[in-house]
Short mmCIF file of C-alpha atoms in Angstrom, two decimals:
data_model
loop_
_atom_site.label_atom_id
_atom_site.label_comp_id
_atom_site.label_asym_id
_atom_site.label_seq_id
_atom_site.Cartn_x
_atom_site.Cartn_y
_atom_site.Cartn_z
CA MET Q 1 -4.54 19.02 21.86
CA ALA Q 2 -2.15 16.62 23.63
CA GLY Q 3 1.09 15.60 21.97
CA LYS Q 4 1.58 18.83 20.09
CA VAL Q 5 5.00 20.22 20.20
CA ARG Q 6 4.48 24.10 20.71
CA ASN Q 7 6.90 26.76 20.17
CA ILE Q 8 7.45 27.70 23.96
CA VAL Q 9 10.42 29.23 25.04
CA VAL Q 10 11.30 29.60 28.75
CA GLU Q 11 14.32 31.91 29.49
CA GLU Q 12 15.91 33.92 32.40
CA LEU Q 13 15.04 37.65 32.25
CA VAL Q 14 17.85 39.93 33.74
CA ARG Q 15 16.12 43.00 34.80
CA THR Q 16 15.21 44.80 38.29
CA PRO Q 17 11.84 43.72 39.83
CA VAL Q 18 9.11 46.34 39.83
CA GLU Q 19 9.10 46.44 43.58
CA MET Q 20 12.78 47.18 43.74
CA GLN Q 21 13.00 49.79 40.90
CA GLN Q 22 13.38 53.34 42.33
CA VAL Q 23 10.07 54.94 40.26
CA GLU Q 24 6.98 53.08 39.43
CA LEU Q 25 4.07 54.60 37.63
CA VAL Q 26 0.66 52.86 37.71
CA GLU Q 27 -2.72 54.30 36.32
CA ARG Q 28 -6.37 53.11 36.02
CA LYS Q 29 -9.19 54.64 34.25
CA GLY Q 30 -12.61 54.02 36.35
CA ILE Q 31 -15.68 52.75 34.68
CA GLY Q 32 -17.04 56.14 34.03
CA HIS Q 33 -13.87 57.57 32.18
CA PRO Q 34 -14.94 58.14 28.49
CA ASP Q 35 -12.11 55.59 27.25
CA SER Q 36 -13.39 52.95 29.74
CA ILE Q 37 -17.10 53.59 28.66
CA ALA Q 38 -15.97 52.86 25.12
CA ASP Q 39 -14.26 49.71 26.32
CA GLY Q 40 -17.21 48.49 28.38
CA ILE Q 41 -19.79 49.37 25.61
CA ALA Q 42 -17.42 47.38 23.01
CA GLU Q 43 -17.27 44.53 25.33
CA ALA Q 44 -20.89 44.32 26.37
CA VAL Q 45 -22.11 44.53 22.60
CA SER Q 46 -19.45 41.83 21.53
CA ARG Q 47 -20.79 39.26 24.60
CA ALA Q 48 -24.37 40.10 23.70
CA LEU Q 49 -24.08 39.26 20.13
CA SER Q 50 -21.91 36.16 21.04
CA ARG Q 51 -24.82 34.87 23.25
CA GLU Q 52 -27.39 35.64 20.85
CA TYR Q 53 -25.41 33.76 18.15
CA MET Q 54 -25.42 30.85 20.49
CA LYS Q 55 -28.87 30.84 21.26
CA ARG Q 56 -30.27 30.89 17.59
CA TYR Q 57 -27.54 28.89 15.93
CA GLY Q 58 -25.28 27.10 18.52
CA ILE Q 59 -22.21 28.80 17.51
CA ILE Q 60 -20.54 32.06 17.80
CA LEU Q 61 -20.52 33.72 14.37
CA HIS Q 62 -17.96 36.27 13.30
CA HIS Q 63 -17.76 39.73 14.76
CA ASN Q 64 -15.71 42.39 15.97
CA THR Q 65 -17.03 45.33 17.65
CA ASP Q 66 -13.90 46.96 19.01
CA GLN Q 67 -14.43 50.29 17.16
CA VAL Q 68 -16.72 52.51 19.69
CA GLU Q 69 -16.18 56.18 19.77
CA VAL Q 70 -17.42 58.31 22.71
CA VAL Q 71 -17.76 61.85 21.51
CA GLY Q 72 -18.03 64.24 24.35
CA GLY Q 73 -21.05 66.44 24.85
CA ARG Q 74 -21.74 69.94 26.66
CA ALA Q 75 -23.11 70.67 29.81
CA TYR Q 76 -23.74 73.38 32.19
CA PRO Q 77 -23.00 71.82 35.83
CA GLN Q 78 -24.09 73.86 38.66
CA PHE Q 79 -24.44 73.29 42.49
CA GLY Q 80 -28.00 71.72 43.02
CA GLY Q 81 -28.28 70.49 39.39
CA GLY Q 82 -27.35 71.65 35.99
CA GLU Q 83 -28.08 70.42 32.52
CA VAL Q 84 -26.63 68.56 29.35
CA ILE Q 85 -27.21 70.98 26.52
CA LYS Q 86 -25.43 68.85 23.74
CA PRO Q 87 -25.54 65.10 24.43
CA ILE Q 88 -22.86 62.46 24.35
CA TYR Q 89 -22.81 60.98 20.91
CA ILE Q 90 -21.67 57.06 20.76
CA LEU Q 91 -20.71 55.41 17.64
CA LEU Q 92 -20.74 51.68 17.35
CA SER Q 93 -19.21 50.16 14.41
CA GLY Q 94 -16.87 47.13 13.44
CA ARG Q 95 -18.35 44.04 11.77
CA ALA Q 96 -20.83 41.36 12.60
CA VAL Q 97 -22.80 38.54 10.47
CA GLU Q 98 -26.22 39.79 9.67
CA MET Q 99 -27.50 37.44 7.14
CA VAL Q 100 -27.36 33.73 8.12
CA ASP Q 101 -28.89 31.38 5.56
CA ARG Q 102 -30.87 34.27 4.02
CA GLU Q 103 -32.18 34.75 7.53
CA PHE Q 104 -32.07 38.21 9.06
CA PHE Q 105 -30.17 38.37 12.28
CA PRO Q 106 -30.64 41.75 14.00
CA VAL Q 107 -27.08 42.96 14.76
CA HIS Q 108 -27.99 46.76 15.45
CA GLU Q 109 -31.06 45.83 17.76
CA VAL Q 110 -28.79 43.41 19.90
CA ALA Q 111 -25.91 46.09 19.93
CA LEU Q 112 -28.18 48.87 20.75
CA LYS Q 113 -29.76 47.08 23.87
CA ALA Q 114 -26.36 45.82 24.84
CA ALA Q 115 -24.92 49.42 24.83
CA LYS Q 116 -27.81 50.81 26.73
CA ASP Q 117 -28.07 48.19 29.38
CA TYR Q 118 -24.19 48.65 29.98
CA LEU Q 119 -24.48 52.40 30.18
CA ARG Q 120 -27.54 52.18 32.81
CA LYS Q 121 -25.30 50.09 35.23
CA ALA Q 122 -21.83 51.89 34.51
CA VAL Q 123 -22.98 55.69 34.86
CA ARG Q 124 -25.98 56.12 37.17
CA HIS Q 125 -26.77 59.68 36.52
CA LEU Q 126 -26.67 59.27 32.91
CA ASP Q 127 -30.21 60.16 31.41
CA LEU Q 128 -30.38 57.74 28.07
CA GLU Q 129 -33.24 59.66 26.64
CA HIS Q 130 -31.47 63.14 27.05
CA HIS Q 131 -27.84 62.87 27.90
CA VAL Q 132 -26.84 60.47 24.94
CA VAL Q 133 -27.13 59.55 21.38
CA ILE Q 134 -26.22 56.22 20.25
CA ASP Q 135 -25.67 55.10 16.85
CA SER Q 136 -25.15 51.76 15.27
CA ARG Q 137 -23.08 51.57 12.25
CA ILE Q 138 -21.98 48.07 12.66
CA GLY Q 139 -20.74 46.66 9.06
CA GLN Q 140 -22.76 43.49 7.79
CA GLY Q 141 -21.37 40.35 6.93
CA SER Q 142 -23.33 36.95 5.98
CA VAL Q 143 -22.63 33.27 6.12
CA ASP Q 144 -23.54 29.90 4.96
CA LEU Q 145 -24.23 28.08 8.26
CA VAL Q 146 -23.47 24.67 6.80
CA GLY Q 147 -20.13 26.02 5.63
CA VAL Q 148 -19.48 27.37 9.00
CA PHE Q 149 -20.35 24.09 10.80
CA ASN Q 150 -18.11 22.08 8.33
CA LYS Q 151 -15.35 24.40 8.74
CA ALA Q 152 -15.50 24.10 12.57
CA LYS Q 153 -15.63 20.41 12.36
CA LYS Q 154 -12.65 20.38 10.04
CA ASN Q 155 -10.69 22.72 12.56
CA PRO Q 156 -11.94 22.31 16.00
CA ILE Q 157 -9.17 24.59 17.18
CA PRO Q 158 -10.06 28.13 15.60
CA LEU Q 159 -7.59 29.75 13.26
CA ALA Q 160 -6.13 33.01 14.26
CA ASN Q 161 -7.67 35.86 12.34
CA ASP Q 162 -4.63 38.21 12.87
CA THR Q 163 -1.09 38.36 13.37
CA SER Q 164 -0.44 39.88 16.69
CA PHE Q 165 0.73 39.45 20.31
CA GLY Q 166 -0.53 39.29 23.94
CA VAL Q 167 1.17 40.01 26.99
CA GLY Q 168 0.95 39.06 30.61
CA TYR Q 169 2.80 39.23 33.86
CA ALA Q 170 2.99 37.94 37.42
CA PRO Q 171 2.72 38.20 40.42
CA PRO Q 172 -0.37 40.06 39.35
CA LEU Q 173 0.04 43.34 41.18
CA SER Q 174 2.81 45.07 43.28
CA GLU Q 175 1.78 47.04 46.31
CA THR Q 176 1.32 50.37 43.95
CA GLU Q 177 -0.72 48.57 41.36
CA ARG Q 178 -2.80 46.90 44.17
CA ILE Q 179 -3.55 50.38 45.75
CA VAL Q 180 -4.57 51.90 42.51
CA LEU Q 181 -6.84 49.24 41.41
CA GLU Q 182 -8.45 48.54 44.58
CA THR Q 183 -8.83 52.62 45.33
CA GLU Q 184 -10.97 52.95 42.19
CA LYS Q 185 -12.95 49.65 42.49
CA TYR Q 186 -14.10 50.79 46.06
CA LEU Q 187 -14.93 54.23 45.20
CA ASN Q 188 -17.11 53.01 42.40
CA SER Q 189 -18.79 50.06 44.56
CA ASP Q 190 -22.27 49.81 45.44
CA GLU Q 191 -21.24 50.33 49.04
CA PHE Q 192 -19.37 53.43 48.87
CA LYS Q 193 -22.15 54.63 46.44
CA LYS Q 194 -25.01 54.33 48.88
CA LYS Q 195 -23.05 56.34 51.37
CA TYR Q 196 -21.73 59.13 48.98
CA PRO Q 197 -24.12 59.39 45.80
CA ALA Q 198 -22.43 62.57 44.79
CA VAL Q 199 -19.35 60.76 43.78
CA GLY Q 200 -19.56 59.99 39.87
CA GLU Q 201 -18.15 56.94 38.03
CA ASP Q 202 -15.51 58.96 36.42
CA ILE Q 203 -12.62 58.26 38.66
CA LYS Q 204 -9.00 58.43 37.67
CA VAL Q 205 -6.35 56.99 39.95
CA MET Q 206 -2.69 57.71 39.32
CA GLY Q 207 0.06 56.13 41.33
CA LEU Q 208 3.50 57.24 41.55
CA ARG Q 209 6.13 55.25 44.01
CA LYS Q 210 9.27 57.10 44.30
CA GLY Q 211 11.59 55.09 46.42
CA ASP Q 212 9.60 54.05 49.25
CA GLU Q 213 7.10 56.77 49.20
CA ILE Q 214 3.88 56.66 47.31
CA ASP Q 215 1.90 59.61 45.79
CA LEU Q 216 -1.93 58.59 44.86
CA THR Q 217 -3.66 61.38 43.01
CA ILE Q 218 -7.48 60.94 42.32
CA ALA Q 219 -9.70 62.88 39.98
CA ALA Q 220 -13.36 62.02 41.00
CA ALA Q 221 -16.26 63.86 39.13
CA ILE Q 222 -18.80 64.87 41.54
CA VAL Q 223 -22.47 64.96 40.60
CA ASP Q 224 -23.85 68.50 41.00
CA SER Q 225 -27.40 67.62 41.78
CA GLU Q 226 -26.17 65.41 44.85
CA VAL Q 227 -24.18 68.78 46.37
CA ASP Q 228 -26.15 72.24 47.01
CA ASN Q 229 -23.37 73.97 49.19
CA PRO Q 230 -20.15 74.55 47.24
CA PRO Q 231 -17.87 74.98 49.99
CA ASP Q 232 -19.56 72.62 52.81
CA ASP Q 233 -20.99 69.73 50.61
CA TYR Q 234 -18.59 69.62 48.28
CA MET Q 235 -15.80 69.40 50.50
CA ALA Q 236 -17.33 66.92 52.61
CA VAL Q 237 -17.60 64.59 49.75
CA LYS Q 238 -13.88 64.98 48.92
CA GLU Q 239 -12.89 64.30 52.64
CA ALA Q 240 -14.73 61.01 52.07
CA ILE Q 241 -12.98 60.21 49.06
CA TYR Q 242 -9.79 60.72 50.89
CA GLU Q 243 -10.75 58.75 53.95
CA ALA Q 244 -11.77 55.92 51.78
CA ALA Q 245 -8.49 55.78 49.81
CA LYS Q 246 -6.31 56.07 52.86
CA GLU Q 247 -8.16 53.13 54.33
CA ILE Q 248 -7.33 51.20 51.20
CA VAL Q 249 -3.76 52.29 51.20
CA GLU Q 250 -3.22 51.20 54.87
CA SER Q 251 -4.47 47.82 54.34
CA HIS Q 252 -1.98 47.23 51.42
CA THR Q 253 1.20 48.94 52.39
CA GLU Q 254 3.21 50.37 55.22
CA ARG Q 255 5.03 52.84 52.87
CA PRO Q 256 4.30 56.58 53.60
CA THR Q 257 1.67 57.74 51.26
CA ASN Q 258 0.47 61.01 50.32
CA ILE Q 259 -3.15 61.23 48.81
CA TYR Q 260 -4.51 63.92 46.71
CA VAL Q 261 -8.05 64.34 45.47
CA ASN Q 262 -9.05 66.84 42.51
CA THR Q 263 -6.07 68.83 42.66
CA ALA Q 264 -7.21 71.17 39.96
CA ASP Q 265 -9.96 72.56 42.42
CA ASP Q 266 -9.57 76.35 43.21
CA PRO Q 267 -12.21 77.37 45.83
CA LYS Q 268 -11.33 80.86 45.72
CA GLU Q 269 -11.98 81.30 41.93
CA GLY Q 270 -15.19 79.01 42.23
CA ILE Q 271 -13.45 76.11 40.18
CA TYR Q 272 -14.69 72.55 41.21
CA TYR Q 273 -15.00 69.18 39.40
CA ILE Q 274 -18.60 68.97 39.22
CA THR Q 275 -20.50 67.25 36.58
CA VAL Q 276 -24.40 66.74 35.72
CA THR Q 277 -24.02 62.71 35.01
CA GLY Q 278 -20.73 61.69 36.70
CA THR Q 279 -18.63 61.68 33.71
CA SER Q 280 -16.58 64.14 31.67
CA ALA Q 281 -17.84 62.76 28.55
CA GLU Q 282 -20.67 65.48 28.92
CA ALA Q 283 -17.98 68.14 28.60
CA GLY Q 284 -16.14 67.39 25.58
CA ASP Q 285 -13.98 64.72 26.86
CA ASP Q 286 -13.86 61.83 24.07
CA GLY Q 287 -13.44 58.07 24.54
CA SER Q 288 -11.96 55.18 22.21
CA VAL Q 289 -11.45 51.58 22.72
CA GLY Q 290 -8.15 50.47 23.54
CA ARG Q 291 -6.91 53.76 25.02
CA GLY Q 292 -7.34 52.96 28.57
CA ASN Q 293 -6.85 49.94 30.83
CA ARG Q 294 -5.02 46.68 29.88
CA VAL Q 295 -6.77 43.47 30.38
CA ASN Q 296 -5.68 43.33 34.16
CA GLY Q 297 -7.38 46.62 34.65
CA LEU Q 298 -4.24 48.83 34.89
CA ILE Q 299 -1.91 50.84 32.82
CA THR Q 300 1.40 49.80 33.85
CA PRO Q 301 4.47 51.64 32.08
CA ASN Q 302 6.93 49.68 34.09
CA ARG Q 303 5.72 46.37 32.76
CA HIS Q 304 5.58 44.78 29.42
CA MET Q 305 2.26 45.74 27.73
CA SER Q 306 0.55 45.04 24.36
CA MET Q 307 -1.10 47.98 22.61
CA GLU Q 308 -4.00 45.77 21.46
CA ALA Q 309 -7.61 46.83 22.35
CA ALA Q 310 -9.07 43.49 23.93
CA ALA Q 311 -12.59 44.86 24.33
CA GLY Q 312 -15.02 44.03 21.54
CA LYS Q 313 -12.95 41.43 19.77
CA ASN Q 314 -14.68 38.29 19.17
CA PRO Q 315 -13.83 35.53 21.86
CA VAL Q 316 -13.25 32.71 19.16
CA SER Q 317 -10.46 33.49 17.01
CA HIS Q 318 -9.16 37.09 17.58
CA VAL Q 319 -5.81 36.72 19.21
CA GLY Q 320 -5.65 40.45 20.19
CA LYS Q 321 -8.08 39.52 23.05
CA ILE Q 322 -7.45 35.85 23.64
CA TYR Q 323 -3.77 35.92 23.89
CA ASN Q 324 -3.75 38.94 26.16
CA ILE Q 325 -5.97 37.16 28.57
CA LEU Q 326 -3.90 33.81 28.21
CA SER Q 327 -0.68 35.39 28.85
CA MET Q 328 -2.11 36.72 32.18
CA LEU Q 329 -3.65 33.35 33.16
CA ILE Q 330 -0.32 31.67 32.27
CA ALA Q 331 1.62 34.11 34.15
CA ASN Q 332 -0.49 34.20 37.09
CA ASP Q 333 -0.28 30.36 37.27
CA ILE Q 334 3.41 29.92 36.90
CA ALA Q 335 3.93 32.60 39.83
CA GLU Q 336 1.44 30.59 42.00
CA GLN Q 337 2.33 27.11 41.46
CA VAL Q 338 6.36 27.34 40.64
CA GLU Q 339 8.55 28.05 43.57
CA GLY Q 340 11.16 30.34 42.95
CA VAL Q 341 9.91 32.74 40.66
CA GLU Q 342 10.12 36.53 41.62
CA GLU Q 343 8.39 37.72 38.55
CA VAL Q 344 7.48 36.24 35.19
CA TYR Q 345 6.54 37.80 31.75
CA VAL Q 346 4.40 36.14 28.98
CA ARG Q 347 4.43 37.20 25.39
CA ILE Q 348 2.54 35.13 22.90
CA LEU Q 349 2.48 35.85 19.01
CA SER Q 350 0.00 34.49 16.66
CA GLN Q 351 0.40 34.06 12.88
CA ILE Q 352 -2.90 34.60 11.01
CA GLY Q 353 -4.39 31.62 9.51
CA LYS Q 354 -2.72 29.31 12.03
CA PRO Q 355 -4.53 27.42 14.75
CA ILE Q 356 -4.57 29.54 18.00
CA ASP Q 357 -3.34 26.74 20.03
CA GLU Q 358 -0.06 26.59 18.04
CA PRO Q 359 1.63 30.32 18.45
CA LEU Q 360 4.40 31.14 16.29
CA VAL Q 361 6.05 31.45 19.79
CA ALA Q 362 5.00 31.70 23.40
CA SER Q 363 8.00 33.50 25.19
CA VAL Q 364 7.98 32.96 29.05
CA GLN Q 365 10.52 35.14 30.83
CA ILE Q 366 11.32 34.50 34.46
CA ILE Q 367 13.26 36.44 36.94
CA PRO Q 368 14.26 33.76 39.49
CA LYS Q 369 14.30 34.66 43.34
CA LYS Q 370 17.46 34.54 44.96
CA GLY Q 371 19.02 31.09 45.53
CA TYR Q 372 17.10 29.75 42.57
CA SER Q 373 18.33 28.69 38.86
CA ILE Q 374 16.18 29.22 35.80
CA ASP Q 375 17.25 25.58 35.01
CA VAL Q 376 14.82 24.34 37.78
CA LEU Q 377 11.82 26.77 37.03
CA GLN Q 378 12.05 26.17 32.78
CA LYS Q 379 10.22 22.65 32.88
CA PRO Q 380 7.13 23.55 35.07
CA ALA Q 381 6.89 26.86 33.41
CA TYR Q 382 6.97 25.08 30.08
CA GLU Q 383 4.34 22.43 31.19
CA ILE Q 384 1.75 25.36 32.70
CA ALA Q 385 2.14 27.30 29.29
CA ASP Q 386 1.56 23.95 27.36
CA GLU Q 387 -1.34 23.05 29.19
CA TRP Q 388 -3.06 26.37 28.94
CA LEU Q 389 -2.45 26.37 25.21
CA ALA Q 390 -4.11 22.80 24.91
CA ASN Q 391 -7.19 24.08 26.63
CA ILE Q 392 -7.23 27.42 24.96
CA THR Q 393 -10.92 27.18 24.05
CA LYS Q 394 -11.79 27.44 27.85
CA ILE Q 395 -11.07 31.35 27.59
CA GLN Q 396 -14.11 31.74 25.28
CA LYS Q 397 -16.40 30.00 27.79
CA MET Q 398 -14.72 32.19 30.70
CA ILE Q 399 -15.41 35.36 28.78
CA LEU Q 400 -19.29 34.55 28.16
CA GLU Q 401 -19.80 33.41 31.64
CA ASP Q 402 -18.47 37.03 32.80
CA LYS Q 403 -15.49 35.29 34.59
CA ILE Q 404 -13.03 37.47 32.99
CA ASN Q 405 -12.94 41.34 32.58
CA VAL Q 406 -10.89 42.92 29.77
CA PHE Q 407 -10.34 46.42 30.89
#
């Protein structure tokens, strides 16, 4: 709302920019990693519930589905095709409104369908009938719809349902961050999978930059039914992964880069990273919401980060989701629109029960480029943050239109 005086603080940050630091670590857990599966299902369920609430009632009712557990199964992979002997167990929990004016809303049906639809797209070789069991234990809630509408009318800006903070930074990606993100995305793209269907979706990419040299370590689950001959077929797939990563690297940096693929393989001992389904969740690896990528798709220990699990939180009033996205958007706009910004970090803190457009503080910390003073950067940075806070409800629309990813 225009005219509000918000608690926005813009200050200079004195630290070495990431690209100039001697050591940089970056990680991305691919879409088939157990933690990413948990994130993806949690978010798919939240968005499905939100859309169905909107369709029936014209408003998104309260829910949080950010409690998803992936419990690893057991499999016997072998070249030419193995089997899953104990299915992966997926528990959906959290809370959602199930009774609306004494009318039943099918929370579990919507949630289970969303989870299955997501898994079909995310893990191609996963047989939903035999490889996985999905159990919905989402807790119940009830509302008086008239009361909800009256509350919304009285408070057009939602009230924060938690005291927590979100974090964002820009420029969005360093060279190493870009390489890690783009490598996983390409290896899990339709384009690459059509050429090499043996590459599963559980792909983890770890980047290390030490000085000017980058080490890229890739762990990629190979689908056993797509490779018949251990030495030849498997090694050909590994080589394809290497070449694809090399192409990504060369398009983003001139720094010398070492690329390693499935380093735990030991062909002499018959050890290869093969799976039946394309995810290590089949073999006892567990997953939980919030243990993986942040809202920008990466895990970046060289940057400020929030530990909030954004996936599955409701897009209306849960600042654990909204403020992480908002911080990223504010930081991006400041970096792009304000001349003289080397790096910018944004942290926004809510206070439970207060309007989400009035945070307890919105902290904007800027590393100025050489020759620029923080004095000339403060006003435009403040205005960008203030504008985004005034239009914070746009984020809900962006989420439901699938314009924003949260992991």
